[in-house]
Amino acid sequence: MGKSKVLVVGGTGYMGRRIVKACLAQGHPTYVLQRPEIGLDIDKLQMLLAFKKQGAHLVEGSFSDFQSLVDAVKIVDVVICTMSGVHFRSHNILLQLKLVKAIKEAGNIKRFFPSEFGLDPARMGHALEPGRVTFDEKMVVRKAIQDAKIPFTYVCGAGFAGYFAGNLSQMGTLLPPREKVLIYGDGNSKVTIVDEDDIATYTIKTIDDPRTLNKTLYFRPPENVLTQKQLVDMWENLIGKKLEHITISQQDFLASMKGMDYAGQVGVGHFYHIFYEGALTNFEIGKEGEEASKLYPEVKYTRMNEYLRIYA
């Protein structure tokens, strides 16, 4: 048995490009959906052509042409969708329902990975408005997958390092503060933060692994389960300077939503669940899930003190 053939949908996106890279690196025949909607987006086209140079195959297909999706799916064994679910970029979660329908029609897929990669939506039934839309829509997609009896792996349970580590989890910026830092509550909620390249590596490892079939893959690499205060300490040690710590209470943080645009309100809700409730780590992983670093101890994941060095 050779390695499974993989189709990546959303391959030019933030996670998608990393999934394509990891797929190629681990020796899977890799196909990337090339959508005519790309129009004049030269950056996306050049990324697709770069993938082709590295050995990926480009497959034409459009969400407005159902048969083209079915034909693309029939070429491969596994489909990974990485369409954006964040409101400050684009928000396309329910577009996946067309892909689920195409996978059901094709009838040949051994595994489908829908676009997840964040908080586990199955645990977010209590989530705040308006941010809960992300989780509600992901659950609609999950229900469609399970109703269609499509084999799946859900990948979730980590904060992306690019959005949570480099900026010390400050909202509205991607760069670390050098004078003062906002601390959420007591700053002691445990948060899993993982380099996006490592998330992609772990995801691809699961493709032909029976242990992850019809299960959720969570991320709890022991050295990357950190509190915000630990993250700030790492940064202070790197730059040799103590920052001014400003504590924001739960009430004040939620009140900051007022007057924000929709995307900002969504962000505040998600940060609230992560940093005040500890929603990435406040549960035991049961029989429905597996933990990535336990399954694949050979992956040398990036520690956050190493990750922060480039910002210093």
XYZ file of C-alpha atoms in Angstrom:
312
model
C 0.000 0.000 0.000
C 1.399 3.389 -1.034
C 0.643 6.574 0.818
C -2.859 7.972 0.411
C -3.445 10.574 -2.291
C -4.569 13.848 -0.739
C -6.633 16.744 -2.093
C -6.202 20.044 -0.229
C -9.079 22.505 -0.592
C -8.038 26.032 0.390
C -4.379 25.265 -0.292
C -3.273 28.879 -0.665
C -4.667 29.955 2.713
C -2.993 30.453 6.071
C -3.228 26.787 7.169
C -3.694 25.380 3.664
C -0.234 26.265 2.401
C 1.287 24.560 5.455
C -0.853 21.455 4.918
C 0.341 21.253 1.279
C 3.974 21.625 2.379
C 3.624 18.932 5.077
C 1.811 16.623 2.645
C 4.651 16.865 0.130
C 7.313 16.529 2.853
C 5.734 13.292 4.130
C 5.610 11.793 0.633
C 1.884 11.856 -0.109
C 0.783 12.374 -3.721
C -0.599 15.874 -3.207
C -3.374 17.556 -5.194
C -4.473 21.164 -4.676
C -7.853 22.490 -5.805
C -7.367 25.377 -8.225
C -10.534 27.451 -8.278
C -11.412 29.799 -11.167
C -12.589 32.309 -8.536
C -8.889 33.133 -8.051
C -9.423 35.813 -10.731
C -6.509 38.268 -10.764
C -5.082 37.228 -7.369
C -1.502 36.852 -8.586
C -0.150 35.889 -5.137
C -2.453 32.868 -4.962
C -1.653 31.828 -8.514
C 2.093 32.051 -7.929
C 1.728 30.008 -4.748
C -0.146 27.312 -6.695
C 2.569 27.291 -9.372
C 5.236 27.020 -6.662
C 3.394 23.976 -5.258
C 3.402 22.491 -8.752
C 7.190 22.984 -9.007
C 7.538 21.156 -5.678
C 5.595 18.168 -7.040
C 1.948 18.915 -6.248
C -0.765 18.428 -8.875
C -3.232 21.246 -9.541
C -6.849 20.162 -10.053
C -9.430 22.574 -11.413
C -12.702 22.720 -9.534
C -15.259 25.238 -8.344
C -17.856 25.392 -5.595
C -20.258 26.737 -8.231
C -19.736 23.621 -10.410
C -20.753 20.551 -8.388
C -19.542 17.998 -10.961
C -16.077 19.573 -10.996
C -15.857 18.990 -7.208
C -16.990 15.364 -7.594
C -14.390 14.812 -10.350
C -11.618 16.330 -8.201
C -12.560 14.184 -5.197
C -12.583 10.994 -7.301
C -8.843 11.400 -8.034
C -7.776 11.025 -4.392
C -8.241 8.979 -1.200
C -8.320 11.792 1.379
C -9.688 15.348 1.358
C -8.415 18.072 3.706
C -10.344 21.338 3.787
C -8.652 24.439 5.181
C -11.145 27.133 4.217
C -11.095 30.125 6.516
C -13.365 30.303 9.521
C -12.135 33.600 10.973
C -14.115 36.761 10.467
C -11.242 39.193 9.934
C -10.054 37.236 6.868
C -12.960 35.451 5.196
C -15.596 33.182 6.690
C -16.556 30.255 4.484
C -17.308 27.358 6.834
C -20.717 26.420 5.408
C -19.341 26.336 1.852
C -17.943 22.957 2.947
C -21.464 21.480 2.778
C -21.040 21.410 -1.010
C -17.772 19.536 -0.555
C -19.434 17.035 1.811
C -22.113 16.443 -0.828
C -19.437 15.919 -3.506
C -17.548 13.455 -1.274
C -20.761 11.505 -0.671
C -21.495 11.455 -4.424
C -17.944 10.342 -5.302
C -18.115 7.524 -2.752
C -14.392 6.770 -2.688
C -12.977 8.894 0.146
C -11.237 7.065 3.008
C -10.992 10.143 5.225
C -12.227 13.746 5.288
C -10.687 16.498 7.406
C -13.080 19.482 7.564
C -11.813 22.961 8.343
C -11.450 23.033 12.130
C -8.017 23.651 13.755
C -9.278 25.789 16.687
C -11.509 25.299 19.736
C -13.443 22.021 19.638
C -16.940 23.091 18.506
C -18.513 20.052 20.195
C -17.484 21.594 23.541
C -18.657 25.132 22.721
C -22.439 24.820 22.984
C -22.344 27.545 25.662
C -20.301 29.995 23.541
C -21.076 33.716 23.550
C -22.747 35.618 20.739
C -21.730 36.604 18.136
C -18.599 34.404 18.162
C -20.591 31.196 18.631
C -21.476 31.255 14.915
C -18.049 29.722 14.185
C -18.773 26.705 16.385
C -22.421 26.367 15.358
C -21.459 26.272 11.671
C -18.665 23.762 12.269
C -21.212 21.522 14.028
C -23.558 21.814 11.017
C -20.687 20.558 8.834
C -19.897 17.725 11.290
C -23.541 16.625 11.283
C -23.551 16.547 7.470
C -20.340 14.453 7.472
C -21.757 11.955 9.951
C -25.182 11.816 8.260
C -23.394 11.025 4.978
C -21.342 8.333 6.790
C -18.072 9.828 5.571
C -14.987 8.656 7.535
C -13.402 11.675 9.251
C -10.749 13.105 11.507
C -11.406 16.404 13.296
C -8.248 18.361 14.091
C -8.654 20.938 16.858
C -7.559 22.181 20.235
C -4.694 24.642 19.722
C -4.075 28.348 19.541
C -2.015 29.250 16.470
C 1.395 30.545 17.550
C 1.240 33.350 14.967
C -1.868 34.768 16.640
C -1.283 33.818 20.291
C 2.473 33.622 20.962
C 4.225 36.275 18.879
C 1.966 39.006 20.282
C 1.811 37.581 23.841
C -1.911 37.038 23.104
C -2.639 40.771 22.750
C -5.652 41.550 20.588
C -5.367 43.855 17.580
C -1.667 43.287 16.921
C 0.629 40.476 15.771
C 3.768 41.911 17.390
C 4.902 41.572 21.016
C 4.627 44.587 23.332
C 7.845 46.129 24.657
C 6.445 48.401 27.360
C 3.155 47.109 28.785
C 1.130 43.923 28.418
C -2.546 43.197 29.024
C -3.064 40.168 31.277
C -6.408 38.357 31.073
C -7.749 37.759 34.575
C -5.031 36.221 36.740
C -3.109 35.131 33.613
C -3.009 31.536 34.854
C -5.425 29.737 32.502
C -3.643 26.955 30.640
C -3.565 27.500 26.879
C -2.156 25.176 24.211
C -0.137 27.153 21.667
C 1.336 25.319 18.682
C 3.394 26.455 15.703
C 1.177 26.227 12.606
C 3.817 24.177 10.755
C 3.697 21.610 13.573
C -0.116 21.494 13.415
C 0.220 20.670 9.704
C 2.869 18.005 10.355
C 0.731 16.278 12.992
C -2.371 16.500 10.771
C -0.662 14.756 7.848
C 0.703 12.055 10.187
C -2.877 10.999 10.967
C -3.941 10.398 7.350
C -3.141 6.679 7.177
C -3.249 6.072 10.943
C -6.210 3.871 11.990
C -5.932 5.235 15.558
C -7.323 8.594 14.404
C -10.155 7.325 12.181
C -13.509 8.874 13.189
C -11.799 10.645 16.089
C -10.739 14.134 17.138
C -7.029 14.944 17.207
C -6.186 17.377 20.017
C -2.910 19.177 20.709
C -1.377 19.065 24.178
C 2.401 18.970 23.582
C 3.497 19.142 27.241
C 5.958 22.053 26.931
C 3.460 24.129 24.917
C 0.613 24.021 27.441
C 1.301 27.408 28.969
C -0.313 30.205 30.918
C -0.258 33.734 29.520
C 2.007 34.714 32.432
C 4.524 31.993 31.470
C 4.500 33.275 27.896
C 5.127 36.845 29.094
C 7.960 35.599 31.360
C 9.626 33.947 28.340
C 9.460 37.234 26.420
C 10.740 39.307 29.356
C 13.690 36.941 29.759
C 14.444 37.164 26.024
C 14.515 40.969 25.905
C 16.009 41.380 29.389
C 13.269 43.731 30.541
C 10.180 43.615 32.752
C 6.989 44.893 31.146
C 4.225 46.724 32.967
C 1.448 44.176 33.578
C -2.107 45.538 33.257
C -4.790 43.145 34.489
C -8.201 43.166 32.823
C -11.109 41.545 34.650
C -13.587 39.228 32.983
C -16.311 41.897 33.214
C -14.159 44.661 31.712
C -12.943 42.388 28.953
C -16.490 41.454 27.912
C -17.567 45.099 28.184
C -14.841 45.998 25.653
C -17.027 44.368 22.962
C -19.309 47.422 22.957
C -18.632 49.617 19.961
C -16.471 47.012 18.228
C -17.199 45.834 14.705
C -18.574 42.313 14.185
C -15.171 40.672 13.637
C -13.838 42.328 16.798
C -16.786 41.071 18.862
C -16.233 37.540 17.548
C -12.557 37.793 18.534
C -13.346 39.000 22.062
C -15.737 36.064 22.568
C -13.143 33.525 21.445
C -10.379 35.102 23.581
C -12.763 35.069 26.549
C -13.358 31.316 26.239
C -9.649 30.607 25.823
C -8.175 32.878 28.513
C -10.916 33.165 31.152
C -12.479 29.694 30.846
C -9.376 27.791 29.702
C -11.494 26.206 26.954
C -8.498 24.641 25.144
C -7.405 22.620 28.176
C -10.237 22.435 30.755
C -11.268 18.879 29.860
C -9.849 15.380 29.750
C -9.438 13.855 26.294
C -11.805 10.872 26.273
C -12.308 7.900 23.948
C -13.511 10.257 21.206
C -10.051 11.763 20.868
C -6.298 11.279 20.662
C -3.469 13.633 21.610
C -1.020 14.457 18.818
C 2.284 14.557 20.713
C 1.554 11.194 22.387
C 0.726 9.525 19.062
C 3.740 11.014 17.277
C 6.567 11.561 19.793
C 9.031 11.661 16.882
C 7.771 15.141 15.897
C 10.182 17.705 17.337
C 7.648 20.442 17.975
C 8.692 24.084 18.323
C 8.785 25.314 21.913
C 7.449 28.816 22.458
C 10.674 30.206 23.970
C 12.370 29.225 20.659
C 9.458 30.605 18.652
C 9.652 34.014 20.350
C 13.362 34.516 19.575
C 12.720 35.784 16.046
C 10.586 38.612 17.495
C 13.271 39.830 19.926
